[in-house]
Each structure stands twice: as C-alpha cells, then as structure tokens.
Amino acid sequence: AAASVAAAKQMALISEDKEEEAGGGGGGAAEKGSLLEEDDEVVVEDDDDMAEESLIQWPAHDAGPLAVFFHVFLFPAKLALHLTVLDVRLCKTPTKRDAFAASLACLGWLVALSLWMCSCCELLGDILGMSDAVIGITFSAVGTSLPNLIASMVVAQKGLGNMAVSNALGSNTFNIFIGLGVPWLMYTLTVGPYDALPAEDVVTPVLILLVTLASFITLLFFTDFTLGRVHGLIFTAIYVIFVVWAIRDD
C-alpha cells in the first residue's frame, strides 16, 4: 500500500511539473494518475499505465511456457492469498484501514508459513542426519533470506545501492536482536533458563559472522564505499565455502 501511494505521489508530481513547463497549470480538471488525499482515505484515479494484474490472472498471451508452468504450479497458493489478503493495488479508493487489514493478513501468512518451514526443515534434518544448527544456517537461513535478496536486487536495479546494503544489514540486525531476543525472552519468562543449545554449535558461526562483517566494512572503506561485480563474486564464494564447511563439519 505504501509503495502504491508513493508511486502515485511521484506520478502526480511529474504530471504537475509537465503542466507548469507547458504553461497549462492552474485550476484545470484533474488528469489521470492524479492523487487526492483526505483525512482517512487516499484516492488514486484509474490510469492505464498503473494497471496491476491480479494474482490469479492468467499470464499474458505472449508469456512463455515457463511463466504458464509456474502460474499453474503456484495457483493454489495464489488463490489462497487472493481470497485472504486484500489486494490494495486493485482498490480504486484504498484507505488506511484497507492497508492495515492487508498488512495484518500478510503477517498472519508469514507466521503460518514460517512455522511450516521450520517443521519441514526439522524433518529434512532428520532425513539427512543433520543437526538443527546446520539446518538453521543452511536451508532455514536461505528460506528466510530469499525475500531480502529479492528486495535488495529490486532496489539495486533501480540504482538505490544504499538501500540494498541497508536492507541486508538491517534484516540481520533485526534477526539477531528481535528474532533471537524475543523468543528467548518469552521462553525464560514462561519456562526458565534455556540451556539446550550446545556452545560449539553457536560459537564458531558467530565468530565467522564477526569476521565476515569486519571484512565487509574494511572492504567498503578501502574501495571508497563502492561495490562491484568482483566483490559480489567474492562474497558468493565465501558463502559457498561456509555452507560446505558447515555440512562437512557436521
């Protein structure tokens, strides 16, 4: 919802600038794509350029077979999301209440899918004979970080490199202080001290995390805070080495 509103505001500003340059500004009739804000309602008028597709809409006629395959394969999940989450992109007059309801529904799906993913990871660990710690830093970490990866790729392609880096660092900060802190706080308040996690399963990954973070900051400093393709290849290779080491060490 916030992204839609921001995009509409940007289009409105661009439209106003063009009108001023052409000398056509004033109290004329509102054009398509204009944005009207009221106390609790944000009205975005229809615009052909801003049309959004529904989740369950069949791919365009020029879509390839791969797009059709993924649409059919993911259709049950798309249908469930379509029926339970309000798509504010398709609302002609989205309100703050609509945005809040959509965000709350997304949060509910996130919690449910996270629990399901953890159960699948535990089952996969039992099948492969891998410890919970290794499953957590491999399969579980990849599953929870994929949305961050996609978000960073999107903003990086738009030229917002600072936002991509901040997203990566901020998400890890949230995972450490909130993702670990809140569950441990709730457990200690309701059950008691938690001592079921062996120290050897945590110390080494934490040290690797510290070394990696220090190396990243040092690299930024010596490259004048500029990252290139070589740096991306180096980080990818380091992660692959870390995963292979974690699996072999287990």
Short mmCIF file of C-alpha atoms in Angstrom, two decimals:
data_model
loop_
_atom_site.label_atom_id
_atom_site.label_comp_id
_atom_site.label_asym_id
_atom_site.label_seq_id
_atom_site.Cartn_x
_atom_site.Cartn_y
_atom_site.Cartn_z
CA ALA A 1 0.00 0.00 0.00
CA ALA A 2 2.78 2.42 0.89
CA ALA A 3 4.58 1.63 -2.34
CA SER A 4 1.42 2.26 -4.37
CA VAL A 5 0.80 5.59 -2.65
CA ALA A 6 4.42 6.65 -3.11
CA ALA A 7 4.30 5.77 -6.80
CA ALA A 8 1.08 7.71 -7.25
CA LYS A 9 2.57 10.75 -5.49
CA GLN A 10 5.62 10.62 -7.75
CA MET A 11 3.45 10.43 -10.87
CA ALA A 12 1.38 13.33 -9.62
CA LEU A 13 4.47 15.48 -9.10
CA ILE A 14 5.78 14.60 -12.56
CA SER A 15 2.41 15.46 -14.06
CA GLU A 16 2.37 18.84 -12.27
CA ASP A 17 5.91 19.65 -13.47
CA LYS A 18 4.97 18.91 -17.05
CA GLU A 19 1.89 21.12 -16.78
CA GLU A 20 3.95 24.02 -15.42
CA GLU A 21 6.54 23.68 -18.19
CA ALA A 22 3.82 23.68 -20.84
CA GLY A 23 2.12 26.67 -19.26
CA GLY A 24 -1.01 24.73 -18.69
CA GLY A 25 -1.01 24.80 -14.89
CA GLY A 26 -3.85 26.23 -12.89
CA GLY A 27 -7.21 25.13 -11.70
CA GLY A 28 -7.98 22.84 -14.61
CA ALA A 29 -9.60 19.45 -14.32
CA ALA A 30 -7.56 16.71 -12.67
CA GLU A 31 -5.86 14.36 -15.09
CA LYS A 32 -5.44 10.60 -14.85
CA GLY A 33 -2.89 9.43 -12.34
CA SER A 34 -3.53 12.39 -10.01
CA LEU A 35 -3.64 11.76 -6.29
CA LEU A 36 -6.25 13.07 -3.85
CA GLU A 37 -5.64 12.75 -0.13
CA GLU A 38 -8.28 13.13 2.56
CA ASP A 39 -8.32 12.51 6.31
CA ASP A 40 -8.51 8.72 6.23
CA GLU A 41 -8.76 7.98 2.53
CA VAL A 42 -6.28 8.02 -0.33
CA VAL A 43 -7.90 8.14 -3.75
CA VAL A 44 -5.85 7.07 -6.76
CA GLU A 45 -7.68 7.54 -10.02
CA ASP A 46 -7.52 4.86 -12.68
CA ASP A 47 -4.61 5.07 -15.09
CA ASP A 48 -3.79 2.63 -17.84
CA ASP A 49 -0.08 2.88 -17.03
CA MET A 50 -0.72 1.98 -13.37
CA ALA A 51 -2.88 -1.08 -14.02
CA GLU A 52 -1.92 -4.03 -11.85
CA GLU A 53 -2.58 -7.68 -12.57
CA SER A 54 -4.43 -9.89 -10.14
CA LEU A 55 -2.57 -12.80 -8.55
CA ILE A 56 -4.92 -15.33 -10.15
CA GLN A 57 -4.96 -13.69 -13.57
CA TRP A 58 -3.77 -15.94 -16.38
CA PRO A 59 -0.40 -14.89 -17.85
CA ALA A 60 -0.42 -12.65 -20.90
CA HIS A 61 -0.77 -14.25 -24.32
CA ASP A 62 2.87 -13.53 -25.12
CA ALA A 63 4.11 -15.19 -21.88
CA GLY A 64 6.42 -18.14 -22.32
CA PRO A 65 5.73 -21.73 -21.27
CA LEU A 66 7.82 -21.29 -18.13
CA ALA A 67 5.57 -18.47 -16.90
CA VAL A 68 2.49 -20.59 -17.57
CA PHE A 69 4.03 -23.56 -15.73
CA PHE A 70 4.83 -21.53 -12.62
CA HIS A 71 1.37 -19.94 -12.69
CA VAL A 72 -0.32 -23.35 -12.70
CA PHE A 73 2.13 -24.77 -10.14
CA LEU A 74 1.66 -21.85 -7.74
CA PHE A 75 -2.05 -21.32 -8.43
CA PRO A 76 -3.27 -22.93 -5.15
CA ALA A 77 -1.04 -20.60 -3.12
CA LYS A 78 -2.00 -17.61 -5.29
CA LEU A 79 -5.70 -18.41 -4.85
CA ALA A 80 -5.33 -18.70 -1.07
CA LEU A 81 -3.57 -15.32 -0.92
CA HIS A 82 -6.12 -13.78 -3.27
CA LEU A 83 -9.00 -14.89 -1.05
CA THR A 84 -7.45 -13.93 2.29
CA VAL A 85 -5.31 -10.84 1.58
CA LEU A 86 -6.88 -7.64 0.31
CA ASP A 87 -5.04 -6.51 -2.83
CA VAL A 88 -4.86 -2.77 -2.28
CA ARG A 89 -3.34 -2.31 -5.74
CA LEU A 90 -6.71 -3.11 -7.28
CA CYS A 91 -8.71 -0.87 -4.95
CA LYS A 92 -9.98 2.30 -6.60
CA THR A 93 -10.17 4.08 -3.24
CA PRO A 94 -7.74 2.33 -0.86
CA THR A 95 -7.99 3.54 2.73
CA LYS A 96 -5.68 3.25 5.69
CA ARG A 97 -7.97 0.58 7.09
CA ASP A 98 -7.54 -1.47 3.91
CA ALA A 99 -3.75 -1.14 4.15
CA PHE A 100 -3.80 -2.18 7.80
CA ALA A 101 -6.02 -5.20 7.07
CA ALA A 102 -3.75 -6.29 4.20
CA SER A 103 -0.63 -5.90 6.35
CA LEU A 104 -2.22 -7.89 9.18
CA ALA A 105 -3.23 -10.69 6.80
CA CYS A 106 0.30 -10.78 5.36
CA LEU A 107 1.72 -11.01 8.87
CA GLY A 108 -0.58 -13.95 9.63
CA TRP A 109 0.55 -15.75 6.48
CA LEU A 110 4.18 -15.02 7.36
CA VAL A 111 3.79 -16.58 10.81
CA ALA A 112 1.97 -19.65 9.46
CA LEU A 113 4.45 -20.25 6.64
CA SER A 114 7.40 -19.73 8.98
CA LEU A 115 6.11 -22.41 11.34
CA TRP A 116 5.51 -24.73 8.40
CA MET A 117 9.01 -24.05 7.05
CA CYS A 118 10.59 -24.82 10.45
CA SER A 119 8.71 -28.11 10.64
CA CYS A 120 9.87 -29.03 7.13
CA CYS A 121 13.46 -28.12 8.00
CA GLU A 122 13.38 -30.28 11.13
CA LEU A 123 12.00 -33.20 9.10
CA LEU A 124 14.64 -32.65 6.42
CA GLY A 125 17.36 -32.61 9.08
CA ASP A 126 16.14 -35.93 10.48
CA ILE A 127 16.11 -37.46 6.99
CA LEU A 128 19.60 -36.20 6.09
CA GLY A 129 21.02 -36.82 9.56
CA MET A 130 22.00 -33.17 10.02
CA SER A 131 21.85 -31.24 13.27
CA ASP A 132 19.38 -28.43 13.86
CA ALA A 133 22.21 -25.89 13.91
CA VAL A 134 23.42 -26.85 10.43
CA ILE A 135 19.86 -26.93 9.09
CA GLY A 136 19.35 -23.47 10.56
CA ILE A 137 22.40 -21.88 8.93
CA THR A 138 21.77 -23.54 5.56
CA PHE A 139 18.23 -24.38 4.46
CA SER A 140 16.37 -22.28 7.03
CA ALA A 141 18.65 -19.27 6.55
CA VAL A 142 18.22 -19.41 2.77
CA GLY A 143 14.45 -19.70 3.05
CA THR A 144 14.10 -16.72 5.37
CA SER A 145 16.60 -14.56 3.47
CA LEU A 146 15.24 -15.03 -0.05
CA PRO A 147 12.71 -12.17 0.34
CA ASN A 148 15.56 -9.89 1.47
CA LEU A 149 17.62 -10.98 -1.52
CA ILE A 150 14.80 -10.19 -3.95
CA ALA A 151 14.11 -6.83 -2.29
CA SER A 152 17.81 -5.91 -2.44
CA MET A 153 18.01 -6.91 -6.11
CA VAL A 154 14.96 -4.81 -6.98
CA VAL A 155 16.21 -1.63 -5.28
CA ALA A 156 19.76 -2.19 -6.58
CA GLN A 157 18.45 -2.36 -10.17
CA LYS A 158 16.76 0.98 -9.54
CA GLY A 159 20.09 2.50 -8.56
CA LEU A 160 19.39 2.52 -4.82
CA GLY A 161 22.56 0.75 -3.70
CA ASN A 162 22.48 2.26 -0.22
CA MET A 163 19.02 0.84 0.36
CA ALA A 164 20.16 -2.62 -0.77
CA VAL A 165 23.08 -2.64 1.66
CA SER A 166 20.94 -1.19 4.47
CA ASN A 167 18.33 -3.88 3.85
CA ALA A 168 20.91 -6.65 4.21
CA LEU A 169 22.45 -5.22 7.38
CA GLY A 170 19.15 -4.13 8.89
CA SER A 171 17.48 -7.51 8.38
CA ASN A 172 20.35 -9.31 10.11
CA THR A 173 20.26 -6.82 12.97
CA PHE A 174 16.53 -7.47 13.35
CA ASN A 175 17.06 -11.24 13.23
CA ILE A 176 19.70 -11.15 15.97
CA PHE A 177 18.09 -8.74 18.41
CA ILE A 178 14.39 -9.47 17.78
CA GLY A 179 14.35 -12.86 16.09
CA LEU A 180 16.52 -14.31 18.87
CA GLY A 181 15.82 -11.91 21.71
CA VAL A 182 12.02 -12.08 21.78
CA PRO A 183 11.70 -15.92 21.67
CA TRP A 184 14.38 -16.34 24.34
CA LEU A 185 12.73 -13.68 26.49
CA MET A 186 9.34 -15.37 26.22
CA TYR A 187 10.86 -18.79 26.96
CA THR A 188 12.77 -17.62 30.01
CA LEU A 189 9.73 -15.77 31.35
CA THR A 190 7.39 -18.74 30.96
CA VAL A 191 9.66 -21.81 31.33
CA GLY A 192 13.03 -20.82 32.75
CA PRO A 193 16.67 -20.61 31.64
CA TYR A 194 17.37 -22.10 28.23
CA ASP A 195 20.45 -24.34 28.19
CA ALA A 196 19.60 -26.85 25.47
CA LEU A 197 21.82 -25.26 22.82
CA PRO A 198 25.40 -26.61 22.80
CA ALA A 199 28.00 -23.86 22.78
CA GLU A 200 30.00 -25.47 19.97
CA ASP A 201 27.03 -25.07 17.62
CA VAL A 202 26.97 -21.30 18.11
CA VAL A 203 30.46 -20.01 18.86
CA THR A 204 32.07 -20.83 15.52
CA PRO A 205 29.25 -19.43 13.31
CA VAL A 206 29.17 -16.26 15.43
CA LEU A 207 32.91 -15.80 15.05
CA ILE A 208 32.59 -16.31 11.30
CA LEU A 209 29.80 -13.71 11.27
CA LEU A 210 32.01 -11.21 13.09
CA VAL A 211 34.94 -11.81 10.74
CA THR A 212 32.71 -11.50 7.69
CA LEU A 213 31.16 -8.27 8.92
CA ALA A 214 34.57 -6.79 9.76
CA SER A 215 35.87 -7.80 6.32
CA PHE A 216 32.86 -6.22 4.65
CA ILE A 217 33.32 -2.90 6.47
CA THR A 218 37.05 -2.93 5.71
CA LEU A 219 36.34 -3.60 2.03
CA LEU A 220 33.89 -0.69 1.90
CA PHE A 221 36.45 1.59 3.49
CA PHE A 222 39.27 0.75 1.06
CA THR A 223 37.00 0.89 -2.03
CA ASP A 224 35.54 4.28 -1.09
CA PHE A 225 32.20 2.61 -0.31
CA THR A 226 31.85 1.23 -3.82
CA LEU A 227 30.91 -2.38 -4.57
CA GLY A 228 31.45 -4.05 -7.92
CA ARG A 229 30.93 -7.41 -9.59
CA VAL A 230 34.19 -8.78 -8.21
CA HIS A 231 33.07 -8.08 -4.66
CA GLY A 232 29.78 -9.89 -5.30
CA LEU A 233 31.64 -12.92 -6.62
CA ILE A 234 33.94 -12.91 -3.57
CA PHE A 235 31.01 -12.78 -1.13
CA THR A 236 29.19 -15.54 -3.01
CA ALA A 237 32.29 -17.76 -2.96
CA ILE A 238 32.77 -17.15 0.76
CA TYR A 239 29.17 -18.18 1.45
CA VAL A 240 29.51 -21.35 -0.62
CA ILE A 241 32.69 -22.24 1.27
CA PHE A 242 30.93 -21.59 4.58
CA VAL A 243 27.98 -23.85 3.68
CA VAL A 244 30.28 -26.66 2.52
CA TRP A 245 32.33 -26.36 5.71
CA ALA A 246 29.21 -26.42 7.91
CA ILE A 247 27.87 -29.57 6.23
CA ARG A 248 31.20 -31.40 6.26
CA ASP A 249 31.90 -30.38 9.88
CA ASP A 250 28.54 -31.82 10.94
#
